[in-house]
């Protein structure tokens, strides 16, 4: 498919090591994808679902020991340990190549090597970057076809350039003890071995679009972030774009596909999805920040997705979708997961491939008793999403009006607050955290600091990453305002106070009003919070202005406790935490003690 010397000699070198029976290029055609689906169905790698209810949809099960990203086996292999930083696992590149070469040796024997040329971002856009993934798995090929832009036009766009990310994946024996997800940012290379689970093997996603891309972004002056992008359209037809970073499992996909509450819907407001997981962001010629979603599909968590929590995501899964590790309803050959409805299938196979009796389900032991694995997934085409933005395929992206950070905090963070400026906003991102609700451990959960929701995804030193955020701020004449939200405050009985889901739009409306200079705010030690009466609660059952007041209170004692936790975290990040962030921390502490 190409005469590109760099591509061909790399493929030859890899093929010599893994020793496939044959090499097949993925050309992006429907005919080839169809043939691969048929082949995967004939071997049992995929099961075709009911063609009337789920046209062109398939079910796949991974090995039971291979169901999630493996952060403890994920490495950043820069030449010096310091450049990978203290938060990442590090291995010397030479040592890593040697170690993994042994695991790769002959691992494709009897198999086909699929060569997948793919683009992150629309081919032809200034944002787009090209990768080539080699894999022994048809499941990976078919997922990559949904999640990225794959095919001939990509390799044509590459021409004879050597500027592409080289990704090698081998399922090998799926041996947990020898599972490695390794990144060589200095070589534009990703090596993944002994896994076949999405997050570890769809190399365009976390590995390239976040870890390698964050490294490239720093070098080239742009940003790769773990952020959704949405457009909020007002009744006049004007659309403002917002990006938001939340840690995994804090509702990014739900916010990205939000359905406005009745009062806003009636008035003519709409929400459009540009992306649900990753944003690549650049400074535009107009001095604003412009963002694209480099992906082409959604790799979403299935459990909990239902008509009420995320109607649009559910609709997106109804055709051309690959389901992984969900429950198989044998009566009508469809899929099911916990939280889809209250009607578990009576004749079903669970995520492990065993006959499943729904009456044995025990919330305290989900992994062993649920029909679908808690991290079971759907891989769905973005263009099947009912609320996909008309700018999804835009070459220049969308201009950002606001950036939002958020975490799951039972007590500390208020419903929403606004940072004072870019530097303070960077600080707010750097202190992001999410709590586990460990009832056994007492009232307050365990805090895991997850800066900008990027803890597992920064391809270099975290202190340098903070410095890059500060440096970017100096290059943006019209920077978006930066906010922090928390949908997860709980009352004394542990119940969520804020209804969340579609009603989060009420908070987005305040954020956009602030960006337009249309509403006042109250200055507090942590930043600006709304006046309680400025959050619209019309049509909200059981939420009063007093509820909002409670959601906006700042508990000085728990914030001071948090300050100590932040100090410990910064210390762990190490020497490269910028002085400006220590200044912001000192200001926060002084404000709280005033
Ligand atoms: C994640 C994901 O783990 O998006 O963050 O899959
Ligand atoms: Mn994610």
XYZ file of C-alpha atoms and ligand atoms in Angstrom:
601
model
C 0.000 0.000 0.000
C 3.006 2.288 0.327
C 6.623 2.747 -0.741
C 7.399 4.694 2.410
C 10.848 3.358 3.369
C 10.568 4.201 7.061
C 7.238 2.393 7.369
C 8.332 -0.644 5.349
C 11.667 -1.152 7.060
C 10.063 -0.856 10.507
C 7.372 -3.414 9.555
C 10.078 -5.770 8.263
C 12.061 -5.419 11.452
C 9.009 -6.108 13.629
C 7.876 -9.006 11.407
C 11.307 -10.621 11.734
C 10.853 -10.562 15.499
C 7.220 -11.658 15.841
C 7.299 -13.999 12.825
C 3.759 -13.894 11.372
C 2.490 -16.325 8.735
C 1.328 -13.416 6.623
C 0.990 -9.644 6.633
C -2.311 -7.931 5.765
C -2.726 -4.182 5.323
C -5.979 -2.661 6.554
C -7.274 -0.415 3.776
C -10.357 1.027 5.500
C -12.788 -0.565 3.034
C -16.152 -1.919 4.155
C -15.508 -5.150 2.177
C -12.345 -5.895 4.113
C -13.973 -5.069 7.469
C -16.914 -7.344 6.590
C -14.584 -10.210 5.741
C -12.715 -9.746 9.034
C -15.987 -9.694 11.002
C -17.038 -12.928 9.303
C -13.675 -14.516 10.056
C -13.830 -13.441 13.725
C -17.357 -14.863 14.004
C -16.226 -18.171 12.500
C -13.502 -18.564 15.144
C -15.677 -17.385 18.058
C -13.594 -14.211 18.620
C -16.821 -12.270 17.978
C -20.471 -13.283 18.222
C -22.908 -11.525 15.894
C -25.917 -10.089 17.756
C -29.557 -10.016 16.666
C -29.401 -8.235 13.288
C -32.863 -6.703 13.697
C -32.328 -5.245 17.163
C -28.565 -4.665 16.918
C -27.589 -4.432 13.233
C -23.898 -5.006 12.592
C -23.211 -5.364 16.355
C -20.919 -7.915 17.949
C -20.023 -9.306 21.351
C -16.471 -10.090 22.433
C -15.087 -11.465 25.708
C -11.533 -10.847 26.853
C -9.626 -13.242 29.101
C -10.886 -12.984 32.691
C -7.488 -11.732 33.814
C -7.459 -8.992 31.172
C -10.367 -6.612 31.738
C -8.924 -3.165 32.466
C -6.020 -0.791 31.946
C -3.017 -1.883 33.963
C -1.417 1.240 35.390
C 1.125 -0.728 37.428
C 2.395 -2.378 34.231
C 2.409 0.847 32.163
C 5.839 2.393 31.614
C 7.277 5.612 30.237
C 10.692 4.723 28.839
C 12.575 7.993 28.475
C 16.385 7.933 28.448
C 16.539 9.441 31.915
C 14.270 8.447 34.786
C 13.879 12.123 35.691
C 12.142 12.868 32.386
C 9.464 10.235 33.102
C 9.007 11.729 36.557
C 8.019 10.236 39.879
C 4.359 9.555 39.119
C 5.070 7.305 36.112
C 6.670 3.870 36.153
C 9.952 4.075 34.302
C 12.183 1.584 32.515
C 15.406 2.282 30.646
C 14.498 2.148 26.912
C 17.329 -0.222 25.989
C 16.497 -2.587 28.807
C 12.788 -2.407 27.944
C 13.293 -3.109 24.225
C 15.462 -6.100 25.135
C 13.064 -7.467 27.710
C 9.988 -7.115 25.505
C 11.742 -8.407 22.383
C 12.000 -11.757 24.163
C 8.256 -11.731 24.863
C 7.446 -10.739 21.267
C 9.777 -13.357 19.715
C 7.710 -15.617 17.425
C 4.509 -14.501 19.159
C 2.686 -14.127 15.791
C 3.629 -17.655 14.655
C 0.624 -19.204 12.885
C -1.073 -15.814 12.900
C -1.574 -12.846 10.622
C 0.063 -9.484 11.210
C -2.483 -6.746 10.543
C -1.016 -3.365 9.624
C -3.377 -0.543 10.590
C -2.528 2.935 9.258
C -4.620 5.363 11.310
C -4.979 9.051 11.925
C -5.803 10.729 15.225
C -7.770 13.755 14.078
C -9.272 14.417 10.664
C -6.798 13.652 7.879
C -5.633 16.963 6.464
C -6.199 18.957 9.659
C -3.260 20.758 11.321
C -4.101 18.812 14.470
C -3.935 15.337 12.901
C -1.151 12.875 13.683
C -0.549 9.532 12.052
C 0.123 6.162 13.631
C 0.625 2.645 12.353
C -0.405 -0.191 14.651
C 0.697 -3.768 14.086
C -1.537 -6.328 15.777
C -2.344 -10.027 15.741
C -5.970 -9.431 16.762
C -8.978 -8.905 14.482
C -10.824 -7.508 17.512
C -8.188 -4.767 17.737
C -8.466 -4.048 14.000
C -12.262 -3.714 14.158
C -12.114 -1.513 17.265
C -9.443 0.705 15.702
C -11.662 1.117 12.623
C -14.355 2.571 14.912
C -12.125 4.548 17.265
C -9.761 6.136 14.729
C -9.670 7.088 11.061
C -8.172 4.077 9.310
C -7.159 3.332 5.757
C -5.423 4.074 2.504
C -5.930 7.838 2.653
C -3.929 7.927 5.891
C -0.884 6.250 4.398
C -1.238 8.522 1.352
C -1.294 11.551 3.658
C 1.901 10.284 5.323
C 3.651 10.193 1.941
C 7.323 9.361 2.464
C 7.551 11.031 5.861
C 8.963 9.121 8.841
C 6.795 11.155 11.206
C 4.406 8.499 12.487
C 3.876 6.699 15.791
C 5.012 3.085 15.623
C 2.761 0.797 17.652
C 3.379 -2.909 18.122
C 0.775 -5.049 19.841
C 0.960 -8.777 20.512
C -1.670 -10.698 22.435
C 1.000 -13.378 23.050
C -0.129 -15.626 25.958
C -2.093 -12.855 27.686
C 0.162 -13.596 30.628
C -0.510 -11.107 33.447
C 2.981 -11.511 34.856
C 4.493 -10.490 31.540
C 1.993 -7.832 30.522
C 3.655 -4.547 29.520
C 2.299 -1.319 28.059
C 5.444 0.657 27.242
C 5.893 4.094 25.716
C 9.070 5.442 24.170
C 8.165 9.105 23.614
C 11.653 9.933 22.334
C 11.220 7.277 19.596
C 7.519 7.824 18.800
C 7.010 4.177 19.739
C 4.519 2.118 21.747
C 4.975 -1.573 22.614
C 2.083 -3.487 24.165
C 2.287 -7.187 24.947
C 0.261 -9.889 26.720
C -3.045 -8.050 26.795
C -6.035 -7.848 24.468
C -8.133 -5.391 26.520
C -9.074 -2.121 24.781
C -7.341 0.475 26.951
C -4.065 -1.486 26.686
C -4.184 -2.381 23.011
C -6.139 0.239 21.047
C -2.893 2.125 20.820
C -4.414 5.262 19.287
C -6.277 6.075 22.492
C -4.545 6.427 25.876
C -1.101 5.376 24.599
C -0.868 7.726 21.605
C -3.566 10.403 21.993
C -2.626 11.078 25.630
C 0.795 9.705 26.661
C 2.781 10.192 23.441
C 0.705 13.225 22.400
C 1.192 15.008 25.732
C 4.943 14.625 25.198
C 4.675 15.907 21.607
C 2.381 18.727 22.714
C 4.951 19.975 25.177
C 7.676 19.823 22.536
C 5.542 21.480 19.849
C 3.532 23.965 21.945
C 0.055 22.425 22.169
C -1.869 20.320 24.684
C -3.256 16.757 24.812
C -5.806 16.468 27.582
C -8.173 13.896 29.138
C -11.191 16.083 28.365
C -14.626 15.879 26.843
C -15.706 18.685 24.507
C -19.316 19.862 24.227
C -21.138 22.680 22.503
C -24.024 24.440 24.237
C -26.399 26.132 21.816
C -28.684 28.935 22.984
C -32.115 29.708 21.499
C -30.472 32.279 19.177
C -28.403 29.474 17.644
C -25.064 30.610 19.114
C -22.877 27.744 20.307
C -20.290 28.048 23.068
C -17.788 25.247 23.539
C -16.598 23.861 26.857
C -13.995 21.188 27.593
C -13.973 19.279 30.866
C -11.514 16.939 32.570
C -12.819 14.401 35.089
C -11.059 11.248 36.262
C -12.234 7.940 34.734
C -15.733 6.954 35.958
C -16.777 10.476 36.980
C -19.272 11.043 34.149
C -17.378 12.541 31.171
C -19.463 10.650 28.617
C -22.683 11.621 30.431
C -21.808 15.332 30.517
C -20.667 15.281 26.881
C -24.039 13.865 25.782
C -26.212 15.752 28.260
C -29.899 16.244 27.546
C -31.019 19.681 28.813
C -33.675 19.810 31.539
C -37.207 20.511 30.317
C -37.094 24.267 31.043
C -34.028 24.724 28.855
C -35.186 22.298 26.179
C -38.476 24.161 25.816
C -36.642 27.457 25.514
C -34.586 26.032 22.635
C -31.254 25.131 24.244
C -29.323 22.162 22.843
C -26.135 20.315 23.704
C -23.816 18.896 21.032
C -21.055 16.346 21.602
C -17.645 16.909 20.064
C -15.790 14.355 22.206
C -16.168 12.324 25.393
C -12.601 11.509 26.459
C -9.713 13.293 24.751
C -9.074 16.839 23.521
C -6.116 18.137 21.519
C -5.866 21.867 22.006
C -3.972 24.609 20.167
C -3.809 28.387 20.175
C -5.676 29.665 17.126
C -4.795 32.621 14.907
C -7.486 34.612 16.727
C -5.695 34.115 20.057
C -8.312 31.757 21.435
C -7.831 28.087 22.322
C -9.161 25.672 19.719
C -9.881 22.021 20.455
C -10.510 18.851 18.486
C -11.456 15.359 19.556
C -8.778 13.208 17.894
C -10.900 10.068 18.193
C -13.574 8.771 15.855
C -15.700 6.788 18.307
C -16.557 6.201 21.946
C -15.080 3.429 24.109
C -17.608 3.854 26.878
C -18.334 2.030 30.126
C -21.565 0.052 29.656
C -22.826 -0.538 33.240
C -25.000 2.315 34.453
C -25.752 3.489 30.899
C -29.525 3.608 30.429
C -32.298 5.668 28.904
C -32.278 8.122 31.814
C -28.573 8.383 32.633
C -27.418 8.723 29.024
C -30.057 8.246 26.341
C -27.741 9.483 23.595
C -24.957 7.021 24.471
C -27.462 4.189 24.549
C -28.779 5.126 21.097
C -25.193 5.315 19.807
C -24.714 1.632 20.692
C -27.714 0.389 18.684
C -25.829 -0.266 15.457
C -22.262 -0.918 14.225
C -21.135 -1.452 17.811
C -18.713 -3.872 19.468
C -19.605 -4.840 23.044
C -16.867 -6.195 25.284
C -17.474 -8.273 28.440
C -21.178 -7.449 28.745
C -23.863 -10.042 29.519
C -25.317 -12.018 26.592
C -29.095 -12.464 26.623
C -29.575 -15.749 24.795
C -33.374 -15.495 24.437
C -33.191 -12.687 21.913
C -29.443 -12.626 21.198
C -28.946 -9.143 22.620
C -26.770 -7.631 25.343
C -27.459 -6.513 28.899
C -25.559 -4.899 31.755
C -26.216 -3.871 35.327
C -28.028 -0.539 35.344
C -29.515 -0.948 31.841
C -32.973 -1.761 33.235
C -34.521 -3.744 36.064
C -35.109 -6.724 33.872
C -32.005 -8.952 33.882
C -32.116 -11.733 31.310
C -33.252 -15.113 32.618
C -31.330 -17.126 30.049
C -27.919 -15.520 29.891
C -24.155 -15.913 29.677
C -22.086 -13.659 31.931
C -18.946 -11.704 30.997
C -16.797 -14.734 31.819
C -18.693 -16.866 29.294
C -20.537 -18.907 31.931
C -24.241 -19.548 32.387
C -25.486 -16.709 34.631
C -28.180 -16.753 37.306
C -29.168 -13.140 37.981
C -30.545 -14.020 41.459
C -26.977 -14.624 42.678
C -25.979 -10.963 42.001
C -24.312 -9.389 45.040
C -23.483 -5.685 44.897
C -20.606 -6.232 47.309
C -18.956 -8.726 44.934
C -19.764 -7.373 41.485
C -16.846 -8.887 39.624
C -17.812 -12.429 40.591
C -21.583 -12.177 40.508
C -22.556 -9.616 37.857
C -23.758 -10.402 34.366
C -21.526 -7.718 32.802
C -18.054 -6.876 34.081
C -18.099 -3.495 35.929
C -15.626 -2.233 33.305
C -17.443 -3.774 30.331
C -17.480 -1.483 27.312
C -19.139 -0.456 24.101
C -17.109 0.684 21.098
C -19.457 2.902 19.121
C -19.150 5.207 16.133
C -19.276 8.907 16.983
C -21.335 9.557 13.875
C -24.102 7.289 15.247
C -24.547 9.611 18.234
C -27.863 11.518 17.980
C -26.269 14.670 19.438
C -22.952 14.590 17.545
C -21.748 18.116 16.817
C -21.735 19.397 13.239
C -18.121 20.438 14.056
C -17.042 16.870 14.848
C -15.131 16.623 11.567
C -14.032 20.236 11.509
C -10.425 20.723 10.414
C -9.823 23.647 12.736
C -11.754 22.407 15.791
C -13.925 24.479 18.087
C -13.027 27.572 20.161
C -13.123 27.029 23.928
C -15.015 29.469 26.128
C -14.453 27.555 29.363
C -12.351 24.712 30.743
C -13.767 22.702 33.625
C -11.971 20.436 36.063
C -13.881 18.126 38.361
C -13.610 15.287 40.803
C -15.700 13.171 43.115
C -15.532 14.881 46.495
C -18.004 14.029 49.263
C -17.291 17.175 51.276
C -14.476 19.457 50.179
C -15.201 20.950 46.755
C -18.315 23.091 46.220
C -20.743 22.483 43.344
C -18.798 24.974 41.240
C -16.105 27.623 41.602
C -14.192 29.805 39.214
C -10.459 30.349 39.257
C -9.084 33.868 39.377
C -6.934 33.559 36.236
C -5.007 31.021 34.119
C -2.240 30.498 36.697
C -4.749 29.951 39.475
C -6.778 27.723 37.111
C -3.678 25.622 36.455
C -3.264 25.303 40.217
C -6.926 24.243 40.536
C -6.292 21.542 37.909
C -3.088 20.426 39.597
C -4.888 19.803 42.906
C -7.749 17.816 41.372
C -8.691 14.751 43.340
C -11.294 12.059 43.582
C -12.434 10.236 46.681
C -13.304 6.628 47.175
C -16.408 6.194 49.299
C -14.872 3.532 51.539
C -17.662 3.186 54.133
C -15.572 0.809 56.222
C -12.808 3.380 56.589
C -15.117 5.984 58.153
C -16.932 9.101 57.051
C -14.449 10.563 54.594
C -13.140 8.582 51.608
C -9.560 8.144 50.517
C -8.313 11.006 48.351
C -6.379 10.169 45.206
C -4.854 13.232 43.619
C -5.388 13.135 39.869
C -4.097 16.394 38.346
C -6.140 17.473 35.325
C -7.440 13.814 35.344
C -4.086 13.031 33.697
C -2.308 11.110 36.459
C -2.163 7.860 34.439
C -1.710 9.606 31.077
C 1.093 12.194 31.164
C 3.979 10.900 29.040
C 6.633 12.840 30.972
C 7.352 14.428 34.351
C 4.232 15.762 36.089
C 6.038 18.907 37.310
C 7.067 19.663 33.718
C 3.457 19.077 32.684
C 2.310 21.750 35.162
C 5.004 24.076 33.799
C 3.730 23.432 30.269
C 0.226 24.493 31.338
C 1.675 27.728 32.752
C 3.750 28.330 29.616
C 0.699 27.787 27.397
C -1.206 30.365 29.458
C 1.349 32.986 28.421
C 0.677 32.213 24.743
C -3.115 32.594 24.783
C -4.247 36.210 24.383
C -7.907 35.240 24.887
C -7.715 32.334 27.290
C -10.853 30.488 28.366
C -11.871 30.846 31.999
C -11.116 27.850 34.193
C -13.693 26.371 36.602
C -13.975 23.427 38.987
C -17.157 21.431 39.552
C -18.207 18.676 41.928
C -21.459 16.819 41.250
C -20.838 14.394 44.100
C -21.297 16.214 47.419
C -23.145 14.023 49.905
C -25.298 14.696 52.961
C -24.648 13.173 56.381
C -26.312 9.932 55.291
C -24.067 9.696 52.249
C -26.760 10.585 49.681
C -25.828 12.789 46.741
C -27.277 16.285 47.248
C -27.110 17.456 43.636
C -29.295 15.566 41.092
C -26.532 15.563 38.441
C -26.935 14.208 34.879
C -29.023 16.610 32.694
C -29.355 19.072 35.571
C -25.608 19.716 35.402
C -26.589 22.027 32.556
C -27.788 24.497 35.229
C -24.167 24.808 36.378
C -22.908 25.093 32.783
C -25.325 28.000 32.311
C -23.777 29.844 35.269
C -20.307 29.127 33.899
C -21.197 30.564 30.478
C -22.893 33.564 32.105
C -19.660 34.237 33.997
C -17.645 33.966 30.791
C -19.972 36.500 29.173
C -19.666 38.829 32.167
C -23.408 38.581 32.766
C -23.488 37.492 36.394
C -21.784 38.369 39.667
C -19.976 35.976 41.976
C -18.767 35.832 45.553
C -15.035 35.847 46.228
C -13.948 33.105 48.658
C -10.559 31.726 49.783
C -10.602 29.183 46.933
C -11.949 31.364 44.093
C -15.320 32.746 42.952
C -18.519 30.864 43.780
C -22.022 31.697 42.530
C -24.568 33.563 44.567
C -26.972 30.732 45.459
C -29.894 32.415 43.707
C -27.932 32.553 40.436
C -28.110 28.789 39.924
C -31.431 28.211 38.162
C -33.463 25.627 40.080
C -36.766 26.126 38.261
C -38.475 22.770 37.772
C -36.075 20.927 40.094
C -37.845 18.770 42.655
C -36.518 18.856 46.202
C -33.758 21.401 45.528
C -34.152 24.830 47.136
C -31.932 27.904 47.297
C -30.822 26.574 50.679
C -29.729 23.317 49.065
C -27.611 25.330 46.625
C -26.228 27.373 49.523
C -25.200 24.121 51.216
C -23.620 22.871 47.986
C -21.587 26.075 47.742
C -20.243 26.229 51.290
C -16.517 25.967 51.790
C -15.561 23.975 54.831
C -12.311 25.574 56.001
C -11.240 22.613 58.151
C -11.494 20.077 55.343
C -9.783 22.497 52.933
C -6.902 22.961 55.373
C -6.634 19.193 55.621
C -6.575 19.103 51.831
C -3.768 21.682 51.765
C -1.599 19.241 53.737
C -2.493 16.472 51.297
C -1.594 18.743 48.347
C 1.773 19.582 49.935
C 2.517 15.868 50.276
C 1.486 15.289 46.657
C 3.607 18.149 45.303
C 6.511 16.730 47.284
C 5.917 13.364 45.659
C 5.808 14.983 42.192
C 9.205 16.423 43.071
C 11.577 19.240 42.179
C 9.957 20.273 38.938
C 6.676 21.554 40.437
C 6.758 25.207 39.309
C 7.262 27.889 41.963
C 4.082 29.621 40.738
C 2.028 26.662 41.944
C 3.692 26.745 45.376
C 2.807 30.476 45.437
C -0.830 29.639 44.690
C -0.789 26.989 47.415
C 0.567 29.542 49.894
C -2.156 32.020 48.905
C -4.822 29.347 49.372
C -3.507 28.434 52.807
C -3.253 32.083 53.887
C -6.786 32.804 52.599
C -8.164 29.850 54.520
C -6.411 30.912 57.720
C -7.509 34.562 57.469
C -10.371 5.583 30.898
C -11.083 5.387 29.620
O -9.984 4.585 31.530
O -11.473 6.388 29.019
O -10.180 6.743 31.302
O -11.222 4.234 29.162
Mn -10.717 8.230 29.807
